PDB file of C-alpha atoms in Angstrom:
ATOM      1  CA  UNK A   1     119.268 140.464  86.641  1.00  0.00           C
ATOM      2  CA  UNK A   2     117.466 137.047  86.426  1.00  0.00           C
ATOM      3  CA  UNK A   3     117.785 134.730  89.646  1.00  0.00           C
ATOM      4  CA  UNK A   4     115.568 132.356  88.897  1.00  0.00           C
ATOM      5  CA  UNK A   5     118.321 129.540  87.531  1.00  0.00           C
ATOM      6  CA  UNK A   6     120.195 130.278  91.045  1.00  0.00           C
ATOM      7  CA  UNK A   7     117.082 129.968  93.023  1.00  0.00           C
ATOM      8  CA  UNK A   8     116.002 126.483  91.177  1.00  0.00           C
ATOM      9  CA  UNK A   9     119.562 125.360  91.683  1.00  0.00           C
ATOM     10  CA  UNK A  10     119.226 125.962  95.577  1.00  0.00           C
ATOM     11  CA  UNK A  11     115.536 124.388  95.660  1.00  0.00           C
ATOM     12  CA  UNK A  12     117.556 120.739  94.441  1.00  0.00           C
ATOM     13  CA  UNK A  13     119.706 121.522  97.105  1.00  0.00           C
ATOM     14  CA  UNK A  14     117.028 121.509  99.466  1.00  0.00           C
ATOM     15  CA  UNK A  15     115.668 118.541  97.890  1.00  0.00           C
ATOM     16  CA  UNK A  16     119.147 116.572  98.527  1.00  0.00           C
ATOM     17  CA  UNK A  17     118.362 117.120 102.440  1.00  0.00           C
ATOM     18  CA  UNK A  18     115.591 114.882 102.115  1.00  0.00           C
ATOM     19  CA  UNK A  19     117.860 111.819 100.980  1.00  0.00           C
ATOM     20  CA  UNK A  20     120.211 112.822 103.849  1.00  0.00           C
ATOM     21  CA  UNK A  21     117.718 112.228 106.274  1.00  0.00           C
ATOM     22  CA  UNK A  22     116.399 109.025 104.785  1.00  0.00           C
ATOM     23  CA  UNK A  23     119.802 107.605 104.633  1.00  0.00           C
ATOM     24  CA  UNK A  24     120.085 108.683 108.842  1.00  0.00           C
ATOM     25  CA  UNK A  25     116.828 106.270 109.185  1.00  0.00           C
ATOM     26  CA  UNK A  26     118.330 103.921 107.282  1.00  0.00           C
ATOM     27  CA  UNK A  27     121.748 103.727 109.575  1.00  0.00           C
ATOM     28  CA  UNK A  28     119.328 104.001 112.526  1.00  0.00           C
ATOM     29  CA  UNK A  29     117.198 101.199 111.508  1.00  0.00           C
ATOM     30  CA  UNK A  30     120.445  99.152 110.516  1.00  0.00           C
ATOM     31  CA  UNK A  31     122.067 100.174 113.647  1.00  0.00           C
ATOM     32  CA  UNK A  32     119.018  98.831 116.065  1.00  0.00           C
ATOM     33  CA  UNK A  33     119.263  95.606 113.916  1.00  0.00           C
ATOM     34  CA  UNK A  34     122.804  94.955 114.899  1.00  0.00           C
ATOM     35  CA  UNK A  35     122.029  95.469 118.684  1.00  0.00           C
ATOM     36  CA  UNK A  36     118.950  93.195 118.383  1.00  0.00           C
ATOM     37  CA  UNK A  37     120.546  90.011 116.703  1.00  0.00           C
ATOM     38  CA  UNK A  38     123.084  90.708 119.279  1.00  0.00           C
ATOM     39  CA  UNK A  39     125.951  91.630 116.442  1.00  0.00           C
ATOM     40  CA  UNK A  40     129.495  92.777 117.551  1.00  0.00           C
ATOM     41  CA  UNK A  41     129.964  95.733 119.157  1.00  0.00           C
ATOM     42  CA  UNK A  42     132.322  97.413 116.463  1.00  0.00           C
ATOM     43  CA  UNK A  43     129.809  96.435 113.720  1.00  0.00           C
ATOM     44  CA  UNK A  44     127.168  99.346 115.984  1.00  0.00           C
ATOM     45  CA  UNK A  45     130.392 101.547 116.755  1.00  0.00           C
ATOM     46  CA  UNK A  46     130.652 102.223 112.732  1.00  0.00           C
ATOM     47  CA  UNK A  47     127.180 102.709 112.089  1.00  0.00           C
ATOM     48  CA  UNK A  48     127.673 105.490 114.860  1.00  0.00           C
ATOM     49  CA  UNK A  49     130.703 106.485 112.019  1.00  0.00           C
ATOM     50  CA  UNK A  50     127.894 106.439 109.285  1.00  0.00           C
ATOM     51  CA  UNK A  51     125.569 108.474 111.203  1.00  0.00           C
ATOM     52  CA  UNK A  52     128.331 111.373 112.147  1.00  0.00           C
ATOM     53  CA  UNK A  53     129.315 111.226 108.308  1.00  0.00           C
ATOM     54  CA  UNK A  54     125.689 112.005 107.636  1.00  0.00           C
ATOM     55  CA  UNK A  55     125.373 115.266 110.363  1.00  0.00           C
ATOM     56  CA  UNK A  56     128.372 116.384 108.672  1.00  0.00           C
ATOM     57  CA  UNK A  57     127.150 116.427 104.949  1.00  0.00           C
ATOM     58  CA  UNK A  58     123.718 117.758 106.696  1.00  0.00           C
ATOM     59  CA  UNK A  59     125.499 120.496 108.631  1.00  0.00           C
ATOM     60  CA  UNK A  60     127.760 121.343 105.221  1.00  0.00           C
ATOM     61  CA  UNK A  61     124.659 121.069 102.697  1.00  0.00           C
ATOM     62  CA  UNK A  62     122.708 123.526 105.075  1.00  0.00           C
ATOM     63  CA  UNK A  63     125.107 126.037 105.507  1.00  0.00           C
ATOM     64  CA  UNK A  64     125.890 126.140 101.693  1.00  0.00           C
ATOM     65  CA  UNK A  65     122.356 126.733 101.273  1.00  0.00           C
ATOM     66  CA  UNK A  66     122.017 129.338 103.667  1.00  0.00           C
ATOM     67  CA  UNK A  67     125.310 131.131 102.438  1.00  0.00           C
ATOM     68  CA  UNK A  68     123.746 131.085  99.032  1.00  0.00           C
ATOM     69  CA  UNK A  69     120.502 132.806  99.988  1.00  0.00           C
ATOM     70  CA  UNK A  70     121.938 135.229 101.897  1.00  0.00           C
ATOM     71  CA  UNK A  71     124.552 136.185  99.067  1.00  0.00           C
ATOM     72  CA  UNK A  72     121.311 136.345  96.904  1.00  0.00           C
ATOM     73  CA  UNK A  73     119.098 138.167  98.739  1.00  0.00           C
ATOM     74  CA  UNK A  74     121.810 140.929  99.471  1.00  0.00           C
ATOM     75  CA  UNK A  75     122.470 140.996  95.408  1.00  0.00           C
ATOM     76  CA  UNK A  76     118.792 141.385  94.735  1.00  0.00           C
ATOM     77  CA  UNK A  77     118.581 144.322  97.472  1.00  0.00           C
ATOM     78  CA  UNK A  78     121.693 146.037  95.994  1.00  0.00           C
ATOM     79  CA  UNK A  79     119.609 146.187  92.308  1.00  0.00           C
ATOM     80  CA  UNK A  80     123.362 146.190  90.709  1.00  0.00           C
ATOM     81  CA  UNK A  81     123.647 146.351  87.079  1.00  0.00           C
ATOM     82  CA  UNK A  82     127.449 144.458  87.521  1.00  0.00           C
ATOM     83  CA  UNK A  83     126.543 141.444  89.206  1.00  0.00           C
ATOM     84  CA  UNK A  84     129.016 140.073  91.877  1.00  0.00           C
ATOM     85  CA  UNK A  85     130.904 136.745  91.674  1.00  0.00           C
ATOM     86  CA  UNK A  86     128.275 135.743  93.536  1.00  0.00           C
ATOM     87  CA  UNK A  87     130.018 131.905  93.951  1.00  0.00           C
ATOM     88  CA  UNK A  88     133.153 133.414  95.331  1.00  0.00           C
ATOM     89  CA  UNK A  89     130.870 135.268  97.833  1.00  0.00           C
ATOM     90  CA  UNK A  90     128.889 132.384  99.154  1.00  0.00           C
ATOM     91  CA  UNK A  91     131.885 130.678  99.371  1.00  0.00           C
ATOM     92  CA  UNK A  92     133.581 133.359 101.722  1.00  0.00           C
ATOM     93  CA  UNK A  93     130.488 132.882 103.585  1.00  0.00           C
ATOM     94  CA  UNK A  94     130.215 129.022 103.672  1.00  0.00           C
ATOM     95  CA  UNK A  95     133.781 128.990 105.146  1.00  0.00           C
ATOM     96  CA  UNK A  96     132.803 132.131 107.672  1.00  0.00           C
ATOM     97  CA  UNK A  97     130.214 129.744 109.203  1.00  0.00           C
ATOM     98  CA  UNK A  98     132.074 126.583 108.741  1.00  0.00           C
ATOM     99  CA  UNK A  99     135.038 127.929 111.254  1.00  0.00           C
ATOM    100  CA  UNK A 100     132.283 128.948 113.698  1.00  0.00           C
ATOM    101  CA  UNK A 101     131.640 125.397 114.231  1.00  0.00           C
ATOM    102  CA  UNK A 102     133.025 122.338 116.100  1.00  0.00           C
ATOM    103  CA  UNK A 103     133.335 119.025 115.428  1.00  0.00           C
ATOM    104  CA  UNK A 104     131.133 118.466 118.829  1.00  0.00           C
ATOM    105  CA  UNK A 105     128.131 120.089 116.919  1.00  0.00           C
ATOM    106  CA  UNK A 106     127.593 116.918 115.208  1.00  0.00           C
ATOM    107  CA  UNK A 107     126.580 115.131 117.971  1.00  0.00           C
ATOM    108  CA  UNK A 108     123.673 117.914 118.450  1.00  0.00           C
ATOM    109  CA  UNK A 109     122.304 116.963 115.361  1.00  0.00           C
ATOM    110  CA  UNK A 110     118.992 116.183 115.691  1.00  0.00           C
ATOM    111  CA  UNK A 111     118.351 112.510 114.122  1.00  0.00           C
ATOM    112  CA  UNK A 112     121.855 111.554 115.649  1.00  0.00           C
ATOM    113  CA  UNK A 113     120.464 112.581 119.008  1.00  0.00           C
ATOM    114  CA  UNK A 114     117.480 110.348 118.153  1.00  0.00           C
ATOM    115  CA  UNK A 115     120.223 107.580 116.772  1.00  0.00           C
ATOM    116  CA  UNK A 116     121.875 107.290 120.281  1.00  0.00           C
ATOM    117  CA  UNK A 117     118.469 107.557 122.386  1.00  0.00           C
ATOM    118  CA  UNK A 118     117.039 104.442 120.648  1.00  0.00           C
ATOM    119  CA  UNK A 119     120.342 102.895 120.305  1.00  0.00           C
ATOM    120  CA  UNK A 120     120.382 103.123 124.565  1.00  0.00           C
ATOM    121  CA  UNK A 121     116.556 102.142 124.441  1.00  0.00           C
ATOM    122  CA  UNK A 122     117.325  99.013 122.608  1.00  0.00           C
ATOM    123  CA  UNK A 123     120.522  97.989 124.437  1.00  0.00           C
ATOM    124  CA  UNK A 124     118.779  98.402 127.459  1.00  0.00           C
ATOM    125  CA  UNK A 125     115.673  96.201 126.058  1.00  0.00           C
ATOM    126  CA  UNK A 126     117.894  93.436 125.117  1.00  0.00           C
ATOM    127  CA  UNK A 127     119.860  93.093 128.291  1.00  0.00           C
ATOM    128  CA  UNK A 128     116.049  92.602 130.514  1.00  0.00           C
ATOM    129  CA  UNK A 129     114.809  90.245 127.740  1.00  0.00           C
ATOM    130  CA  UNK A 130     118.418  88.579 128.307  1.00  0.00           C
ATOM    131  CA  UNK A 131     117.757  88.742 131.761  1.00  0.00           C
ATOM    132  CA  UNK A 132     114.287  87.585 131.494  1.00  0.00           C
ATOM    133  CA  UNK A 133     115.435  84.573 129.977  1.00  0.00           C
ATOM    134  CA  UNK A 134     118.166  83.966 132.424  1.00  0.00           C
ATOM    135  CA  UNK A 135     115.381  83.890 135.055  1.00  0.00           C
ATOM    136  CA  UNK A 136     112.992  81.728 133.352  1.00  0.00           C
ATOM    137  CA  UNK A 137     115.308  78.899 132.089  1.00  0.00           C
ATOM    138  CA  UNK A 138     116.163  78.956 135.566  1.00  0.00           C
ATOM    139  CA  UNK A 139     112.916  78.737 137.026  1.00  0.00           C
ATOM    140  CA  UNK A 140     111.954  76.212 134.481  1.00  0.00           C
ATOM    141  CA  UNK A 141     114.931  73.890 134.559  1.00  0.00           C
ATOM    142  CA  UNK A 142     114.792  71.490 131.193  1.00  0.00           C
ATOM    143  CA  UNK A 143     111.553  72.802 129.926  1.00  0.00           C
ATOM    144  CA  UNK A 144     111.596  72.957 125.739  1.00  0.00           C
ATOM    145  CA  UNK A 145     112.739  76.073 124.254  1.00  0.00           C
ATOM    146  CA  UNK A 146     108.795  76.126 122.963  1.00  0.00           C
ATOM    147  CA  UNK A 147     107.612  76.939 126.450  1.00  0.00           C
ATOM    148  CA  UNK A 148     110.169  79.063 127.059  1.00  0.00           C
ATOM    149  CA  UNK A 149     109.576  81.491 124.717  1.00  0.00           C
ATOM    150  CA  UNK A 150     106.057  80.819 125.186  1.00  0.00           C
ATOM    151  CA  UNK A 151     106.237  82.619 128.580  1.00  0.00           C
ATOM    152  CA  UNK A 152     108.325  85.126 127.088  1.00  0.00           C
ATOM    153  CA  UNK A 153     105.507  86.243 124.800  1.00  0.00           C
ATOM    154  CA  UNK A 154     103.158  85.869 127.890  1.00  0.00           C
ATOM    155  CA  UNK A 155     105.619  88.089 130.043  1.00  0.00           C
ATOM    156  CA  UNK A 156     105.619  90.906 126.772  1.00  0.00           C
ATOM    157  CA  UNK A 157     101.676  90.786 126.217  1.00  0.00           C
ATOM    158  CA  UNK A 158     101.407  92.058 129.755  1.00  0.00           C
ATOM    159  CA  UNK A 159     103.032  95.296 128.882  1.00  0.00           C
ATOM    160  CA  UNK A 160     100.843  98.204 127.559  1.00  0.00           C
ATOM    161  CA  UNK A 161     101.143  98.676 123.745  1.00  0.00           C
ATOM    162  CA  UNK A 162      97.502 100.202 123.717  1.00  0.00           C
ATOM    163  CA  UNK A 163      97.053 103.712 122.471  1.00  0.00           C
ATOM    164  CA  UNK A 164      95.737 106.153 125.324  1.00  0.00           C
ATOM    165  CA  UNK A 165      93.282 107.145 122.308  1.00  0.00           C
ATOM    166  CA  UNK A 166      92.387 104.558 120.568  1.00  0.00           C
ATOM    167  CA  UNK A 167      91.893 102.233 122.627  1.00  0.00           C
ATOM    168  CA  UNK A 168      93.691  99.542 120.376  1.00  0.00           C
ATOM    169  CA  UNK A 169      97.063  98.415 120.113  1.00  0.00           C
ATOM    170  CA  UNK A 170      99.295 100.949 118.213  1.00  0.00           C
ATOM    171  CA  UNK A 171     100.982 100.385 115.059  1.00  0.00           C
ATOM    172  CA  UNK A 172     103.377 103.599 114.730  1.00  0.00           C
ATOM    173  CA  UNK A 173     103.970 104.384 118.485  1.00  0.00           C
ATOM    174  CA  UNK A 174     105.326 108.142 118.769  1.00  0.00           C
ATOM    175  CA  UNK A 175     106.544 109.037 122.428  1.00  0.00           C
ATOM    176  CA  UNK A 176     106.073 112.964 124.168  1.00  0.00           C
ATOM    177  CA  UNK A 177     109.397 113.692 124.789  1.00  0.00           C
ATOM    178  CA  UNK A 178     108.054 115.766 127.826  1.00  0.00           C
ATOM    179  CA  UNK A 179     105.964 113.408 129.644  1.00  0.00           C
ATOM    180  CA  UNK A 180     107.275 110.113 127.875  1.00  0.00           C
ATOM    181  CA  UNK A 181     104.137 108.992 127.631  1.00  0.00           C
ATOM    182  CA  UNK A 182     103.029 107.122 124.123  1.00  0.00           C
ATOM    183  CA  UNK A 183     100.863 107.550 122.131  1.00  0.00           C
ATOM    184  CA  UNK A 184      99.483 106.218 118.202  1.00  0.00           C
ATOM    185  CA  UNK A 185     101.090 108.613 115.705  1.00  0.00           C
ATOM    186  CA  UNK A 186      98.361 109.589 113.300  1.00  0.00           C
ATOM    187  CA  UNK A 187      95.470 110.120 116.727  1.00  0.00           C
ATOM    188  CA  UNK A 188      97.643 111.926 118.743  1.00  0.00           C
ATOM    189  CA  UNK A 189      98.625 114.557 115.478  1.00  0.00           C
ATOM    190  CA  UNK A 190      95.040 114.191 114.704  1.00  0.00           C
ATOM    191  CA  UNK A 191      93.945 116.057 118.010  1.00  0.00           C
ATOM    192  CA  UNK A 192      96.540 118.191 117.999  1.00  0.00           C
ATOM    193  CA  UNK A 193      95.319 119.421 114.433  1.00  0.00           C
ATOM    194  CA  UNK A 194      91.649 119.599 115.872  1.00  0.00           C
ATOM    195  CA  UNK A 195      92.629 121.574 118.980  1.00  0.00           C
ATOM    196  CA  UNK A 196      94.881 123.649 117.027  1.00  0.00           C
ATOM    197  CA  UNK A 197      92.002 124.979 114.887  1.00  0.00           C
ATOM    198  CA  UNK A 198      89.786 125.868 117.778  1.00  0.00           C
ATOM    199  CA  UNK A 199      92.598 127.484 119.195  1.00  0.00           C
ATOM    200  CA  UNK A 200      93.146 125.306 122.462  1.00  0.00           C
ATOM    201  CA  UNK A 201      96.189 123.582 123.771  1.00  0.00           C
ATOM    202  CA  UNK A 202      96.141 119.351 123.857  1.00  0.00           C
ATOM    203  CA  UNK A 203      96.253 117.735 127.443  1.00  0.00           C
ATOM    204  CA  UNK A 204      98.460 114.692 127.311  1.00  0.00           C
ATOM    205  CA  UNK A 205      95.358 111.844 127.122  1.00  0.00           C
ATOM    206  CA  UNK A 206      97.084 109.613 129.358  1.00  0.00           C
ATOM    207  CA  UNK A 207      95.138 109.069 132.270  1.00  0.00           C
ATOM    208  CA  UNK A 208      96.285 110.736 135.638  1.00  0.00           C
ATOM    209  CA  UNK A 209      99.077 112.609 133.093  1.00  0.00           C
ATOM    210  CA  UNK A 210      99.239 116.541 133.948  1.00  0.00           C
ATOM    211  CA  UNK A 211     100.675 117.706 130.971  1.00  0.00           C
ATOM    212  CA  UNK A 212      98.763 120.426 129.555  1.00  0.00           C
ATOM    213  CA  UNK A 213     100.213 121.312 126.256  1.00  0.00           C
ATOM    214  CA  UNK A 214     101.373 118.577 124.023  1.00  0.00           C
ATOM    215  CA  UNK A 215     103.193 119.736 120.557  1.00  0.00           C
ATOM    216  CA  UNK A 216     104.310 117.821 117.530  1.00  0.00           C
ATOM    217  CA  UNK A 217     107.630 118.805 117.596  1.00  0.00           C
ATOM    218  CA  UNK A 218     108.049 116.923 121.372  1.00  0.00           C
ATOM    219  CA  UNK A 219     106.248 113.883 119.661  1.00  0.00           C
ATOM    220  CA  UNK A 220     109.609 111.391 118.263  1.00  0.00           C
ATOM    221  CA  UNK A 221     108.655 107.587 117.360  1.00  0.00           C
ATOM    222  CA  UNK A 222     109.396 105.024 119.207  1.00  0.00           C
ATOM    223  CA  UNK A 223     111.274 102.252 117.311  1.00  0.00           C
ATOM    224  CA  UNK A 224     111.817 100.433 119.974  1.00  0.00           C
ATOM    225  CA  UNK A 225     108.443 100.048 121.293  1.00  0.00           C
ATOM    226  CA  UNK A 226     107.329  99.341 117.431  1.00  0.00           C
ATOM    227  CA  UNK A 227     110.183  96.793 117.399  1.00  0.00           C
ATOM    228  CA  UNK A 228     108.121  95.139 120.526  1.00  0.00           C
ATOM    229  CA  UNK A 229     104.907  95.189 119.314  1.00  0.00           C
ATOM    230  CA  UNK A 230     105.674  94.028 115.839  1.00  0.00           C
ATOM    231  CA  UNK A 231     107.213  90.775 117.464  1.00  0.00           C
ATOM    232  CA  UNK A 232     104.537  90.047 119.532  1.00  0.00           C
ATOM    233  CA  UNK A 233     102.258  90.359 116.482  1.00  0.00           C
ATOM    234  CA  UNK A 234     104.333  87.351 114.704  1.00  0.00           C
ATOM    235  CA  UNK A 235     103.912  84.819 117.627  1.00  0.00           C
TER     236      UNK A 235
END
């Protein structure tokens, strides 16, 4: 028995993840818009909607896929002559695994844990800036909006966008989810590829840091940061 239009059907499957999880950027990016321009809070609250409808058809497509295989790969070890309704038994499967589940397993999905942690990041960011410029209108009394903001930008080029590496201000900032220290995407994967092939773990190359083992799956990008440096670039 020939599997091979079965197993080219599953590979498009596969490939439909990929859209899934550019469409969850796309929300998040949307989402961290919203919050910056200061948009209603209902307008972020269904983005959140978007995001959950996107675990769901992530958490559905995946366990299709993996019912699938696993109804393959037992018909290929069986080497049956009569082959199985092999749809009616992924489909037992898919709804074996799908009553397993909770509705709360969404929110463990791992781009819509990302979704809410720059979604807090950003809130946060906008309420010092707010405060920032609560403080210096104050302290400035009827100075022009122009120096305002000028100090603003003064106030922002004092924090530390500069890449522990580097040396120069980053462009894609990624941040160690274990140290939460930052660091420029492509130098910090670029060690970690170097180490890896002389065997050797990556110290975090903060200064002072004494994380010993730095890994790209603790390395997530920091939006917000990017958000900040990107604006500063503009004034």
């Amino acid at each position: 028995v020939s599997f091979n239009a079965i197993d080219s059907a599953l590979s498009s499957l596969k490939n439909c993840q990929s859209y899934i999880n550019s469409g969850m950027d796309v929300a998040t990016q949307v989402a961290l818009d919203l919050v910056e321009s200061l948009n209603d809070e209902e307008d972020v609250n269904n983005m959140e909607k978007v995001m959950l409808e996107y675990a769901t058809m992530d958490r559905e497509l995946n366990h299709y896929i993996k019912a699938f295989e696993e109804t393959i790969n037992q018909a290929k070890q069986e080497k049956t002559e009569n082959l199985p309704d092999l749809e009616n038994l992924a489909h037992e499967k898919f709804l074996e695994m799908e009553s397993m589940i909770s509705d709360s397993d969404l929110e463990r999905n791992e781009k819509y844990m990302y979704f809410k942690d720059q979604l807090k990041e950003m809130k946060k960011q906008c309420k010092n800036n707010f405060f920032s410029l609560f403080s210096i209108k104050s302290d400035h009394g009827n100075n022009t909006i122009e120096q305002i903001d000028e100090d603003i930008a003064v106030t922002r080029s004092q924090m530390n966008f500069i890449c522990p590496i580097t040396q120069v201000t980053m462009k894609t900032p990624v941040r160690n989810k274990v140290c939460g220290h930052v660091y420029e995407e492509d130098a910090i994967l670029e060690m970690i590829q170097t180490q890896k092939q002389k065997k050797k773990k990556v110290r975090c190359p903060k200064m002072g840091c004494s994380h010993v083992d730095v890994k790209g799956s603790d390395l997530v990008r920091d939006e917000i940061l990017k958000r900040v440096i990107d604006s500063q670039k503009k004034q």
